[in-house]
mmCIF file of C-alpha atoms in Angstrom:
data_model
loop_
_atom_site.group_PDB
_atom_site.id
_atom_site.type_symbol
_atom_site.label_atom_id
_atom_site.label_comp_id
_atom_site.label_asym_id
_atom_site.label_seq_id
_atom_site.Cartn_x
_atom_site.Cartn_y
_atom_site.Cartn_z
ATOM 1 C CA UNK A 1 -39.050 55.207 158.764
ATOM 2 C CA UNK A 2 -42.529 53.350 158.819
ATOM 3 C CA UNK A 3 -43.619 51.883 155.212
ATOM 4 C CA UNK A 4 -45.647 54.172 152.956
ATOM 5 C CA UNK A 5 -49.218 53.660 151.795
ATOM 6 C CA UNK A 6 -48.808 51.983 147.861
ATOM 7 C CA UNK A 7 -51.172 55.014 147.164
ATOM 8 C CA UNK A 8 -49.691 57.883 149.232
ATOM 9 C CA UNK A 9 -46.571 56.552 147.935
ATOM 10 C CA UNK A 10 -47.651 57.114 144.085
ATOM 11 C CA UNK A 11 -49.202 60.068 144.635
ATOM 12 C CA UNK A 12 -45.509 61.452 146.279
ATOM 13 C CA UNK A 13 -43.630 60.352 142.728
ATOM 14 C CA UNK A 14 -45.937 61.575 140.776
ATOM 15 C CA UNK A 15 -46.098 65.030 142.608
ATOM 16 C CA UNK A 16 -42.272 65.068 142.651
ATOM 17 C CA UNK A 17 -42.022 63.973 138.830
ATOM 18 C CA UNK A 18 -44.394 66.826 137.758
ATOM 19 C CA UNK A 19 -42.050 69.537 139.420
ATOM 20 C CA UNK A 20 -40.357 71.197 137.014
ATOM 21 C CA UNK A 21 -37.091 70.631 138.909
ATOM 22 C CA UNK A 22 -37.572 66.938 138.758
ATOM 23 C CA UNK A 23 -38.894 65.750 135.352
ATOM 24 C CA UNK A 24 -35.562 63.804 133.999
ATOM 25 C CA UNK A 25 -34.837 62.241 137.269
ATOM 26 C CA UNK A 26 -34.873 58.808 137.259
ATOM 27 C CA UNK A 27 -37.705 57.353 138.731
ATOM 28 C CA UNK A 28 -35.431 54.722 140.668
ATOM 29 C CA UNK A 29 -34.051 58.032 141.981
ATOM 30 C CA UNK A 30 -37.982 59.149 143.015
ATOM 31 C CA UNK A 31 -38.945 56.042 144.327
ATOM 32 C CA UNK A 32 -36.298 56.006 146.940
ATOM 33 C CA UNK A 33 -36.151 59.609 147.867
ATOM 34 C CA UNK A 34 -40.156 59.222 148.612
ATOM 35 C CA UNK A 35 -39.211 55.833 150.607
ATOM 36 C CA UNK A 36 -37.284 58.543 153.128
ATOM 37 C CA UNK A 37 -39.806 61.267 153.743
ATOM 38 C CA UNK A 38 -41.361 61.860 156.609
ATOM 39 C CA UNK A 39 -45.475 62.127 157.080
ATOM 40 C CA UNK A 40 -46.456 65.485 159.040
ATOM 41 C CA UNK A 41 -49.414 65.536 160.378
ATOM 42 C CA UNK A 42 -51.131 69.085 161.121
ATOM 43 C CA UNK A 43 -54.140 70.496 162.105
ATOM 44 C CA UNK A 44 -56.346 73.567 161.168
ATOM 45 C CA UNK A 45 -54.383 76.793 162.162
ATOM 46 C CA UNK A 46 -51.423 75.150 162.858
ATOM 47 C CA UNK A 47 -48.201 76.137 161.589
ATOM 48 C CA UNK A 48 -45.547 74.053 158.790
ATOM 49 C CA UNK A 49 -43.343 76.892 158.594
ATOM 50 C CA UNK A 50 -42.266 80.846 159.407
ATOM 51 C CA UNK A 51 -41.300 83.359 157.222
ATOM 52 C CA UNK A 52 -37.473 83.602 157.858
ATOM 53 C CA UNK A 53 -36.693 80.357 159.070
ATOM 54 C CA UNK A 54 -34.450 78.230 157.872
ATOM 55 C CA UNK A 55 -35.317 76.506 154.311
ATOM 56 C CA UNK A 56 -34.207 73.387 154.147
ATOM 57 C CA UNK A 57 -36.947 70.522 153.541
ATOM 58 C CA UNK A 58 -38.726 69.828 150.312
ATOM 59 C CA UNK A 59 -42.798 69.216 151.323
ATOM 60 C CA UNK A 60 -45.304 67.488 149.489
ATOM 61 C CA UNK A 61 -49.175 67.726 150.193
ATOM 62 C CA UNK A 62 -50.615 64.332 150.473
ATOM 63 C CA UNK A 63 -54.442 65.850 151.966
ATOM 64 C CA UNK A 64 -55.355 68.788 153.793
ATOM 65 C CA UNK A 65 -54.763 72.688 152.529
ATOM 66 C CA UNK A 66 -52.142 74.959 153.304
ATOM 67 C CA UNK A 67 -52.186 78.269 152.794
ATOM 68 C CA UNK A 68 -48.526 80.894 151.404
ATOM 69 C CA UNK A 69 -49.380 83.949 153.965
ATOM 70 C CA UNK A 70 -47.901 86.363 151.408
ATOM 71 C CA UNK A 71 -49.292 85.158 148.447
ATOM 72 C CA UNK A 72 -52.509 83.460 149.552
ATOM 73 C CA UNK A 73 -52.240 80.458 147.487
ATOM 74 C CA UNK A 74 -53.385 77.083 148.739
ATOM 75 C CA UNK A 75 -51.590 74.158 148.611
ATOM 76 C CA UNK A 76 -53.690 71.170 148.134
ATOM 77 C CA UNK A 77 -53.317 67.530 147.505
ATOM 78 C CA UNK A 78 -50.102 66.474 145.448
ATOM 79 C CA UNK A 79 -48.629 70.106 145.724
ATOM 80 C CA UNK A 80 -45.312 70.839 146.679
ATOM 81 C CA UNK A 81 -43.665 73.482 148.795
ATOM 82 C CA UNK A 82 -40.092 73.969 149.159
ATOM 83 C CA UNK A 83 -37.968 72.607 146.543
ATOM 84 C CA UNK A 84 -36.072 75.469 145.375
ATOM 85 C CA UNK A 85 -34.129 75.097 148.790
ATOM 86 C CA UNK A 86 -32.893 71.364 147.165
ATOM 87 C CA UNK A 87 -31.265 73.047 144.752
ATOM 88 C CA UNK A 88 -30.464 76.153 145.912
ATOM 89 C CA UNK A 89 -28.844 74.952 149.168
ATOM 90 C CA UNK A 90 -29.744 76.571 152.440
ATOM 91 C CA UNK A 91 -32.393 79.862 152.340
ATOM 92 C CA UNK A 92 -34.679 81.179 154.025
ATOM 93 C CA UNK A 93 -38.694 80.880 153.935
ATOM 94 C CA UNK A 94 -40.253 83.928 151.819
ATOM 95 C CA UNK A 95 -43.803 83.155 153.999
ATOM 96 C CA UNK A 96 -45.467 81.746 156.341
ATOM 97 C CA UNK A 97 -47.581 78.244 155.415
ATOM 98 C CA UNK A 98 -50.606 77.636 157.610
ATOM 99 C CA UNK A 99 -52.761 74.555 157.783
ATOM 100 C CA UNK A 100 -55.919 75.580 156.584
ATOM 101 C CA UNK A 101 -57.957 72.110 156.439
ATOM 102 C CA UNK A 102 -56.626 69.057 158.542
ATOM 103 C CA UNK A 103 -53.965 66.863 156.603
ATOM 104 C CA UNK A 104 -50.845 65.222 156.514
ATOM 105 C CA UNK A 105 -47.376 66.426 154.212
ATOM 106 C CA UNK A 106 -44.712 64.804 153.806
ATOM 107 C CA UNK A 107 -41.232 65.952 154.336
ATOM 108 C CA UNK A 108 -37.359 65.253 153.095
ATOM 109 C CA UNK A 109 -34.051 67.280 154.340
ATOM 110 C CA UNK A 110 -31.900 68.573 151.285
ATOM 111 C CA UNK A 111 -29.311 66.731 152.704
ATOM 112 C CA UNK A 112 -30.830 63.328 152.796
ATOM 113 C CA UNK A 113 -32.368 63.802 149.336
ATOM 114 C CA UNK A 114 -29.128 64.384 147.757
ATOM 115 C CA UNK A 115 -28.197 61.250 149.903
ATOM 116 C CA UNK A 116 -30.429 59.535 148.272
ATOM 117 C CA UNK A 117 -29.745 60.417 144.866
ATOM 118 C CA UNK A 118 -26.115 59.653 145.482
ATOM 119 C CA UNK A 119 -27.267 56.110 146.818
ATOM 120 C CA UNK A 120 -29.079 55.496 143.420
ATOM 121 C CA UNK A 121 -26.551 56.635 141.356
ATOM 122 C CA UNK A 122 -23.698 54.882 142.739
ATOM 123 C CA UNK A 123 -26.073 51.272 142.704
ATOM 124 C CA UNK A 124 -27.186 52.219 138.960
ATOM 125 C CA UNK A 125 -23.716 52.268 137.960
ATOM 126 C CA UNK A 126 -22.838 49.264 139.517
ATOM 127 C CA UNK A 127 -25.594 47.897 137.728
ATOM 128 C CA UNK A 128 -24.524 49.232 134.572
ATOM 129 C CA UNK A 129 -21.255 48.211 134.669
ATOM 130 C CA UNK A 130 -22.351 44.577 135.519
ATOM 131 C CA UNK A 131 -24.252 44.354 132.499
ATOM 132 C CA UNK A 132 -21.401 45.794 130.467
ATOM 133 C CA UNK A 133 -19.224 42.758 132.014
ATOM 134 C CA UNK A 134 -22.113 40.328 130.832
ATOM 135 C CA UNK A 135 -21.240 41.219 127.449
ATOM 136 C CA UNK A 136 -18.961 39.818 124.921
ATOM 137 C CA UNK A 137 -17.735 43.103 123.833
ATOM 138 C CA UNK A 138 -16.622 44.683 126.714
ATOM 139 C CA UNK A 139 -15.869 41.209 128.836
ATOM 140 C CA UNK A 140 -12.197 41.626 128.801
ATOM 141 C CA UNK A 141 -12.426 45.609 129.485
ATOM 142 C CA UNK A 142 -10.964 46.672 133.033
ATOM 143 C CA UNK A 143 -13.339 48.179 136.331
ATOM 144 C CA UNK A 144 -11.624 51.616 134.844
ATOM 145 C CA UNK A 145 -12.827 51.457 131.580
ATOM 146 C CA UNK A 146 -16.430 49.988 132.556
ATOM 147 C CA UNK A 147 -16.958 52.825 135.002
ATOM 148 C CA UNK A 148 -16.382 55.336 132.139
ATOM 149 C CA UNK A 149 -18.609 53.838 130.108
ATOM 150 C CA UNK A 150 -21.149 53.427 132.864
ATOM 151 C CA UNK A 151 -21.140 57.198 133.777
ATOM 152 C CA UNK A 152 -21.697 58.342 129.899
ATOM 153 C CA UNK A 153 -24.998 55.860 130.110
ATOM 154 C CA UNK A 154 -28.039 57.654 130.772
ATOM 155 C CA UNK A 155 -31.604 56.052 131.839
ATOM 156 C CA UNK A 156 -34.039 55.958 128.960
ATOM 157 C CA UNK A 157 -37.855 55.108 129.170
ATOM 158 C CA UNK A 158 -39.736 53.942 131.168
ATOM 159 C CA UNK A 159 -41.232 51.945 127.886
ATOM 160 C CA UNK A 160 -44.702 50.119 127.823
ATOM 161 C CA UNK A 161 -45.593 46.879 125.791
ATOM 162 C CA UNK A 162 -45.605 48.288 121.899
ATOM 163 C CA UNK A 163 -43.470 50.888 122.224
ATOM 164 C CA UNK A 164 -41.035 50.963 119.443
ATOM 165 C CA UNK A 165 -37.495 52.221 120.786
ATOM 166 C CA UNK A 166 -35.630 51.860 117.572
ATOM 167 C CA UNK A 167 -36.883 50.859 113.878
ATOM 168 C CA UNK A 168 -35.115 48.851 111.371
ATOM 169 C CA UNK A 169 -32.971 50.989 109.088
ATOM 170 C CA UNK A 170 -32.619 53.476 111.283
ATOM 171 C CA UNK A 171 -29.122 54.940 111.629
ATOM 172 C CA UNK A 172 -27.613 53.143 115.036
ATOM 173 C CA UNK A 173 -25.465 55.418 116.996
ATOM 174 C CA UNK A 174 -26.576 54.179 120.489
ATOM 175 C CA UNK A 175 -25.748 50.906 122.294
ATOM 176 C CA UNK A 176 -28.668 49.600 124.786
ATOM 177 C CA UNK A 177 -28.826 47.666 127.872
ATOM 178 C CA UNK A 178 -31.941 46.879 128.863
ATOM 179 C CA UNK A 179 -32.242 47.438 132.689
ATOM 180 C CA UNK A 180 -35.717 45.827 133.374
ATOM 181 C CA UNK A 181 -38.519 44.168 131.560
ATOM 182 C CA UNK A 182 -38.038 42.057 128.134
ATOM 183 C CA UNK A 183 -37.798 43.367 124.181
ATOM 184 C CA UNK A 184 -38.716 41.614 121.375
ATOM 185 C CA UNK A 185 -36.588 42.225 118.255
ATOM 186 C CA UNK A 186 -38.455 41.744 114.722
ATOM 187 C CA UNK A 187 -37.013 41.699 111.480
ATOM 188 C CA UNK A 188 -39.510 43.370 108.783
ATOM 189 C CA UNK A 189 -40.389 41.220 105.415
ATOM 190 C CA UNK A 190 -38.983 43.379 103.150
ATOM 191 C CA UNK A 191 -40.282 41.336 99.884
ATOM 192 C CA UNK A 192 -43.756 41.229 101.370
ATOM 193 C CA UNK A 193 -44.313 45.103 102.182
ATOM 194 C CA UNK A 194 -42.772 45.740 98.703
ATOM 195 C CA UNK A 195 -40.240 47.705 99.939
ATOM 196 C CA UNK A 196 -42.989 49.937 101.045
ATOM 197 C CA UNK A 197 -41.709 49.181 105.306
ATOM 198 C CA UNK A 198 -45.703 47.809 105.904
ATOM 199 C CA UNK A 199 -44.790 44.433 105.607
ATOM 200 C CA UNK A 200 -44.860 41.814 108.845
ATOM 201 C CA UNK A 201 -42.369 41.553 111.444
ATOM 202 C CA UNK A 202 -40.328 38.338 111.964
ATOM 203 C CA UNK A 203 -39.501 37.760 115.706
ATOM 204 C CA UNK A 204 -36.409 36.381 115.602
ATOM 205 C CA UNK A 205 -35.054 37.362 119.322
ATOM 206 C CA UNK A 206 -36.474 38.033 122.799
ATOM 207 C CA UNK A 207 -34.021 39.878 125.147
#
């Protein structure tokens, strides 16, 4: 597979993140299923796919127009075509999707996107359970254990500088590990707010 333009490649995980099919998954997940499509290049008039064949690939426009036969709509740049057969398994095109202006798509087999996403997974939880080991509370627990607690973890975020994740005095019924990035934890002034919570914020911590 030959490298991927930094802005091709953007405009592929945002595409896939804004399918409705796609919105929780991880964007680890993303950035490696884009890093194993395929660019198609196609010209006016030109065929991407019959009505009746097999349905199998997952496309995303990157420039260019295509045009649904039977519907008439017209793909353009960042649209996608396809990705009910990732979930679906194996169908059948509904239409035929003709190149209408001169561009390029770019193309994944179900099969190697689920390969993908198996890939990530199984890395993120060895990940996960590496951090785990790192701390004191769960140093002495066994691979086992770790890999259950690992699979109940779920990716939150991504976070930019100033986001809050969790405020003091808030009820804590979730245990962090921070993946990636740093967090600074603050302790608020109580006697200096009043009471009020619009005091200043102590760092005392920067994970």
């Amino acid at each position: 597979l030959l490298p991927i333009d930094g802005t091709i490649k953007l405009l592929l995980m945002n595409a896939l993140r804004s399918c409705f099919l796609f919105t929780r998954m991880p964007m680890t997940e993303i950035d490696f299923i884009v890093d194993h499509m395929n660019c198609i290049s196609s010209t006016a008039q030109q065929s991407l796919c019959h009505e009746n064949d097999d349905n199998e690939v997952l496309y995303v426009v990157a420039s260019g127009a295509f045009k649904l036969e039977k519907s008439k709509i017209v793909l353009q740049k960042g649209d996608c075509y396809g990705e009910l057969s990732i979930v679906q398994g194996q169908t059948q095109h509904t239409t035929t999707v003709t190149c209408l202006k001169p561009g390029d798509v770019y193309a994944i087999h179900r099969k190697i996107f689920h390969a993908c996403r198996r890939f990530v997974a199984q890395q993120e939880k060895n990940n996960t359970m590496q951090n785990l080991k790192q701390c004191s509370l769960f140093h002495n627990l066994n691979s086992a254990t770790l890999e259950k607690i690992a699979d109940s973890t779920e990716c939150v975020g991504p976070y930019c500088k100033g986001h809050r994740i969790i405020k003091q005095g808030d009820v804590g019924n979730e245990f962090y590990s921070i993946r990636s990035g740093m967090v600074g934890v603050f302790v608020e002034d109580e006697a200096a707010s009043g009471g009020n919570g619009g005091g200043s914020g102590q760092r005392i911590a920067t994970l």
